[in-house]
mmCIF file of C-alpha atoms in Angstrom:
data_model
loop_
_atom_site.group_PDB
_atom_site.id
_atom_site.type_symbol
_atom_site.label_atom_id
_atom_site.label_comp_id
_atom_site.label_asym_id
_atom_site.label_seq_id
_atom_site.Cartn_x
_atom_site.Cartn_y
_atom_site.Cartn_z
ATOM 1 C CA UNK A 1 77.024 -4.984 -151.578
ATOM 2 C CA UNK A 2 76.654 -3.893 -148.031
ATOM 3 C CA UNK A 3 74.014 -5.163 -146.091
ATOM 4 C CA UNK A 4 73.887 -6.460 -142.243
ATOM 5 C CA UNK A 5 77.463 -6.891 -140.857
ATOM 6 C CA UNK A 6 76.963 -10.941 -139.856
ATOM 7 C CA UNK A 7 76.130 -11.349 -143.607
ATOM 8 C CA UNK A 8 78.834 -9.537 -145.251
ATOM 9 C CA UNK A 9 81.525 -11.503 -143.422
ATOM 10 C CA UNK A 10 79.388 -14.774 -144.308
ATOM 11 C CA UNK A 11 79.565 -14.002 -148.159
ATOM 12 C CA UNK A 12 83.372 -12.388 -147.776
ATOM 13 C CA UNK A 13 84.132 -16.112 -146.057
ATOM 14 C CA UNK A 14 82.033 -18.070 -148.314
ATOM 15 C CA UNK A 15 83.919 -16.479 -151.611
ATOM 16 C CA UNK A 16 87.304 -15.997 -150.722
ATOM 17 C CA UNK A 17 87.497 -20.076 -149.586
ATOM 18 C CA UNK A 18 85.841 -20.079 -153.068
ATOM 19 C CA UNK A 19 88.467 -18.606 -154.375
ATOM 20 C CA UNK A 20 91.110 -20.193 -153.085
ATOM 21 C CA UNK A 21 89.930 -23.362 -153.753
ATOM 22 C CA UNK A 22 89.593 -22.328 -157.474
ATOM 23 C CA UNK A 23 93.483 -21.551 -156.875
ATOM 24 C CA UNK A 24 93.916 -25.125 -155.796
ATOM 25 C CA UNK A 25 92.153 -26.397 -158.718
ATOM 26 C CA UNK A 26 94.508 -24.778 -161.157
ATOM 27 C CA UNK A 27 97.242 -27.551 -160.182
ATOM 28 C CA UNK A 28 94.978 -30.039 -161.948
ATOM 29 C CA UNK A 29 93.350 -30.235 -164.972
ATOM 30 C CA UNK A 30 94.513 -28.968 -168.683
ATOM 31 C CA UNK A 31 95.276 -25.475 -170.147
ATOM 32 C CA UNK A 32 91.279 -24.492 -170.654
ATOM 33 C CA UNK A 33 90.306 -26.272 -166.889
ATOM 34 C CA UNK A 34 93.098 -24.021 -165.571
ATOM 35 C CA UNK A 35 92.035 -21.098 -167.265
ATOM 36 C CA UNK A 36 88.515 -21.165 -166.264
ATOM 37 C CA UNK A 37 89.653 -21.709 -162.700
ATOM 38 C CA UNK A 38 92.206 -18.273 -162.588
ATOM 39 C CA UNK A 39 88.450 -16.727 -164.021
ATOM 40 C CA UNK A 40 86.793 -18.091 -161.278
ATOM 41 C CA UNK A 41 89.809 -17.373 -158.619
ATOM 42 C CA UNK A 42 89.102 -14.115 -159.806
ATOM 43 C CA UNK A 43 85.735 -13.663 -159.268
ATOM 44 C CA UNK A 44 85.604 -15.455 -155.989
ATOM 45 C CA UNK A 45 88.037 -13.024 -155.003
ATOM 46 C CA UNK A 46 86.611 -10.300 -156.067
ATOM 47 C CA UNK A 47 83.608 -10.919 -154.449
ATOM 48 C CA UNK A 48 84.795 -11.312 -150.991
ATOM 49 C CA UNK A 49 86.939 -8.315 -150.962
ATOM 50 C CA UNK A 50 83.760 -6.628 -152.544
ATOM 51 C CA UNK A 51 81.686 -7.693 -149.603
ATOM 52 C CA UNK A 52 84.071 -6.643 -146.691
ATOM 53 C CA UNK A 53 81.311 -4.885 -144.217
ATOM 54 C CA UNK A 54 81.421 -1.114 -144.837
ATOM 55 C CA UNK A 55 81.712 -0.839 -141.021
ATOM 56 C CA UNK A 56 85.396 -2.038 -141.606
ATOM 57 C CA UNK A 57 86.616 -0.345 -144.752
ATOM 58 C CA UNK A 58 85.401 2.060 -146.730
ATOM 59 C CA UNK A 59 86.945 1.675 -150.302
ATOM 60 C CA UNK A 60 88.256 4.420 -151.497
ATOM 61 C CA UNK A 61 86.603 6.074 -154.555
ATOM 62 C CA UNK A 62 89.575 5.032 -157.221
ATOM 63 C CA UNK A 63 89.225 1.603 -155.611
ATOM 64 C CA UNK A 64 85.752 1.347 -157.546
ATOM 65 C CA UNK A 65 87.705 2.254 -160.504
ATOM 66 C CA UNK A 66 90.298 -0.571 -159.885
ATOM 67 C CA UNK A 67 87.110 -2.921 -159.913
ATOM 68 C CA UNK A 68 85.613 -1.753 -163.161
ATOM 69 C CA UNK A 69 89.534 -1.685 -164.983
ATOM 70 C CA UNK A 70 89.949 -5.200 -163.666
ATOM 71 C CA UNK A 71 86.704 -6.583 -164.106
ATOM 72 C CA UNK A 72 86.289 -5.013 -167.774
ATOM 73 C CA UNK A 73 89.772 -6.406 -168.710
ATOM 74 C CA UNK A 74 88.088 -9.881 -167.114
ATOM 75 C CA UNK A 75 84.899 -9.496 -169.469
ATOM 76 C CA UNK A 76 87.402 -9.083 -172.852
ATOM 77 C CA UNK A 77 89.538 -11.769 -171.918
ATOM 78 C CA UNK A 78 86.433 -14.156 -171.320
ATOM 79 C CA UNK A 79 84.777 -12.523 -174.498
ATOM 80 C CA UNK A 80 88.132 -13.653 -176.252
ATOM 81 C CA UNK A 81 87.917 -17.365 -174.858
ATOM 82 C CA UNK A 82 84.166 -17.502 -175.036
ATOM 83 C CA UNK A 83 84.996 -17.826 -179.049
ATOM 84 C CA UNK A 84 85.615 -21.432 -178.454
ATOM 85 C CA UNK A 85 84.118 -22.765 -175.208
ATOM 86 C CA UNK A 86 80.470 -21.390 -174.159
ATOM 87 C CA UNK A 87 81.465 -21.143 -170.257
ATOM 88 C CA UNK A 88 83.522 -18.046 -171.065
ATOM 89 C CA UNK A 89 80.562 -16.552 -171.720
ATOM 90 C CA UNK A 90 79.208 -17.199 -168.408
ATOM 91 C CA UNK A 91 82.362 -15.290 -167.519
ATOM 92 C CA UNK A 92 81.699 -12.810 -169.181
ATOM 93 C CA UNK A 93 78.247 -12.108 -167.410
ATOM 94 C CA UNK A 94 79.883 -12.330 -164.286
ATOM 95 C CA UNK A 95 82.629 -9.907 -165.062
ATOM 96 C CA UNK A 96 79.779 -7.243 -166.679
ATOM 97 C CA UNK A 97 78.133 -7.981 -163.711
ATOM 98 C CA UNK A 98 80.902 -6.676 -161.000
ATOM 99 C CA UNK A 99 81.525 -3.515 -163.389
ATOM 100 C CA UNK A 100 78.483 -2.886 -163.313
ATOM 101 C CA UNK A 101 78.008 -3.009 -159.339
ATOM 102 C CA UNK A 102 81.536 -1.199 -158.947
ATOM 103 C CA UNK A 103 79.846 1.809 -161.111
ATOM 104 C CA UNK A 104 76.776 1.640 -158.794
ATOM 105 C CA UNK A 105 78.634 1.628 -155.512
ATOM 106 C CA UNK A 106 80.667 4.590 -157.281
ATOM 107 C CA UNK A 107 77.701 6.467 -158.802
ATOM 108 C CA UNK A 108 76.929 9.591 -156.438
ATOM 109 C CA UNK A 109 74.597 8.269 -153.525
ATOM 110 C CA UNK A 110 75.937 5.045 -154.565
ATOM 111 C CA UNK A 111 76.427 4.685 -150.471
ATOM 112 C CA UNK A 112 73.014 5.498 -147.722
ATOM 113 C CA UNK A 113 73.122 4.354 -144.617
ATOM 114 C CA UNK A 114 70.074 2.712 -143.104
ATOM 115 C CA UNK A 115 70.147 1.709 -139.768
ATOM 116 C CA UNK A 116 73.882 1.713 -139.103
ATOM 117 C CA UNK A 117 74.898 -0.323 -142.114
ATOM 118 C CA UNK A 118 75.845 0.831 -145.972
ATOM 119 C CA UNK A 119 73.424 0.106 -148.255
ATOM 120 C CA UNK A 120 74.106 0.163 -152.276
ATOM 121 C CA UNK A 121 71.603 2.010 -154.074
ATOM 122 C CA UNK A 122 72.086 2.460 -157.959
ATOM 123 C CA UNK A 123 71.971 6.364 -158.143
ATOM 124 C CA UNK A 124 70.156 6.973 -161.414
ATOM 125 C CA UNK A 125 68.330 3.746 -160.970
ATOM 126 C CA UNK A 126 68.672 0.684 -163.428
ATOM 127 C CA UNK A 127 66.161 -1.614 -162.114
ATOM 128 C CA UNK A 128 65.729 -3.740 -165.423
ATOM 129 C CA UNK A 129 69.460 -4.518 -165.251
ATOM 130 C CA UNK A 130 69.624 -5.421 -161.879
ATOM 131 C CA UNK A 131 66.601 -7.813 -162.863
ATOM 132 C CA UNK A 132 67.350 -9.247 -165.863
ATOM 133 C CA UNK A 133 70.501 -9.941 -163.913
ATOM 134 C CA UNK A 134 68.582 -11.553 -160.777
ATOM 135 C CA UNK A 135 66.627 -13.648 -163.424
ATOM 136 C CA UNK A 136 70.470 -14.685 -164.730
ATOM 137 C CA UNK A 137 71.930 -15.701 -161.444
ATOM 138 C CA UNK A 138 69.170 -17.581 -160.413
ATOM 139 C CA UNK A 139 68.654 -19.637 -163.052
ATOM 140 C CA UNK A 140 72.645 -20.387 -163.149
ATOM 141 C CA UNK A 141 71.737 -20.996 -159.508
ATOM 142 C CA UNK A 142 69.019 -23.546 -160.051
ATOM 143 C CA UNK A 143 70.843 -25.111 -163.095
ATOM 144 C CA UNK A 144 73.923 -25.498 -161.454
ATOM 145 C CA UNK A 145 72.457 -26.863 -158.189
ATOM 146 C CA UNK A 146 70.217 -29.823 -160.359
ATOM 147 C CA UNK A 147 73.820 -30.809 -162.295
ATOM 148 C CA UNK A 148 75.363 -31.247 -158.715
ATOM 149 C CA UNK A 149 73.122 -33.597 -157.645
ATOM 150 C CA UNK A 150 73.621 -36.524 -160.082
ATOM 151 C CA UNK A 151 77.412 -36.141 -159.926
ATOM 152 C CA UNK A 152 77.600 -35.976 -155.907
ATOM 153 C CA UNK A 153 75.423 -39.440 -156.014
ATOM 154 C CA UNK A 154 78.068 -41.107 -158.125
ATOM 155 C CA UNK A 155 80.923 -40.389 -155.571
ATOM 156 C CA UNK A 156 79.506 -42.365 -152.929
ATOM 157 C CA UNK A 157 79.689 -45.451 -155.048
ATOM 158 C CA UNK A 158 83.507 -46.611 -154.116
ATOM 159 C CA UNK A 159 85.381 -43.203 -154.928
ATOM 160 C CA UNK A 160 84.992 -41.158 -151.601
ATOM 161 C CA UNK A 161 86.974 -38.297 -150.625
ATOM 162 C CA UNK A 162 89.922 -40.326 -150.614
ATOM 163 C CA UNK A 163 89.497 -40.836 -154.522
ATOM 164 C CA UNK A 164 91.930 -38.371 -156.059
ATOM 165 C CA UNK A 165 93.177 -34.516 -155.945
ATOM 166 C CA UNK A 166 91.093 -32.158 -154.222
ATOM 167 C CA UNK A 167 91.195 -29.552 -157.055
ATOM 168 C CA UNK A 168 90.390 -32.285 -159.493
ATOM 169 C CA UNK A 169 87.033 -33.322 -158.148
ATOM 170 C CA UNK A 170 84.365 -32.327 -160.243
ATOM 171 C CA UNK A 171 81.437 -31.767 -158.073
ATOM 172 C CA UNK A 172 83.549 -29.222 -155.864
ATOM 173 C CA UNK A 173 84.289 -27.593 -159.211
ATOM 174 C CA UNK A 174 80.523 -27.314 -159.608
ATOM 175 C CA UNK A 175 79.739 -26.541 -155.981
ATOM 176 C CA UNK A 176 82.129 -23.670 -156.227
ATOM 177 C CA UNK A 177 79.823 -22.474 -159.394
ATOM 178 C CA UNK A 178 76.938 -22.892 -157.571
ATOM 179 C CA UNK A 179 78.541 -20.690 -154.654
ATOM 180 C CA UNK A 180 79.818 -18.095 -156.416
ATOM 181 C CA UNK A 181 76.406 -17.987 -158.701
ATOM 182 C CA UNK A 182 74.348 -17.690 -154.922
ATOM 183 C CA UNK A 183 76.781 -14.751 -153.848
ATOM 184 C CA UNK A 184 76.269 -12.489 -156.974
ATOM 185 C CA UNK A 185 72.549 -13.534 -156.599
ATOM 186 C CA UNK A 186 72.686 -12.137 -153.357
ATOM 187 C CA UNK A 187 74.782 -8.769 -154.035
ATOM 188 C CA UNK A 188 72.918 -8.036 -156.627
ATOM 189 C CA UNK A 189 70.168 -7.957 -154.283
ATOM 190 C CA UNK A 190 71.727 -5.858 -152.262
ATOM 191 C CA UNK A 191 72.075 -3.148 -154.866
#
């Protein structure tokens, strides 16, 4: 998840004010909108502190560990939730999908450099993975992005900013998505 040092602390920014929004949002909302946003507090959370430049730390080995114990206790619980509303399951892709890059980035020769930055590389290699979940992302990506646009046209008609609770406004709920779907995208890239 280590690429050029300008873009690591770009995608670090862009999903830890991801996260904490998602924080804010769990103010608002009922039990299951509350729930999903702790998931995606999570995520966005994990994502930034994933994508801290290897220039400035260099995690540990156990701290790969931490990610896949935390992450694969994520994927249950959204497996467990996923029984009733079908957005756990996207929750459960995402989790999979930070175990799986904390095994990479542990995997021996998990870490090359090339050119003075840290570059993932999956040690024994599991392209198809890594594609199938490219293909994932960025159709969450494009799907996400094409339900933002009808709903961010309906809040210029009379209900601006102004117009209730930040962490209840739905289109920053979906922007968030579409944020944290464009950061995997681009780790996973990066593997």
């Amino acid at each position: 998840m280590h690429g050029p040092a300008m873009s690591s602390w770009l995608l670090m920014a862009l999903c830890g004010v991801t996260g904490a929004y998602c924080l804010l949002r769990m103010r608002n909302g009922t039990q299951e909108e509350r729930r999903t946003a702790r998931a995606e507090a999570l995520m966005g959370f994990g994502m930034a502190a994933m994508a801290v430049p290897a220039a400035v730390v260099t995690p540990p080995v156990w701290g790969w560990a931490v990610y896949v114990v935390l992450f694969g206790g994520a994927a249950l619980r959204a497996l467990w939730f996923a029984r009733h509303k079908g957005h756990h399951l996207h929750h459960l892709v995402s989790s999979l999908a930070m175990v799986y890059m904390a095994v990479a980035m542990a995997a021996p020769g998990g870490h090359t450099g090339h050119g003075g930055h840290q570059m993932a590389q999956v040690a024994g290699g599991l392209p198809l993975l890594t594609g199938m979940l490219l293909v994932y992302y960025a159709a969450y990506v494009l799907r996400s992005g094409a339900r933002l646009i009808p709903v961010a046209a309906t809040v210029g008609a009379g209900d601006g900013p102004t117009g209730g609770a930040w962490g209840a406004r739905p289109e920053l709920a979906l922007a968030c998505r579409l944020t944290m779907g464009i950061a995997m995208f681009t780790m996973l890239l990066t593997l």
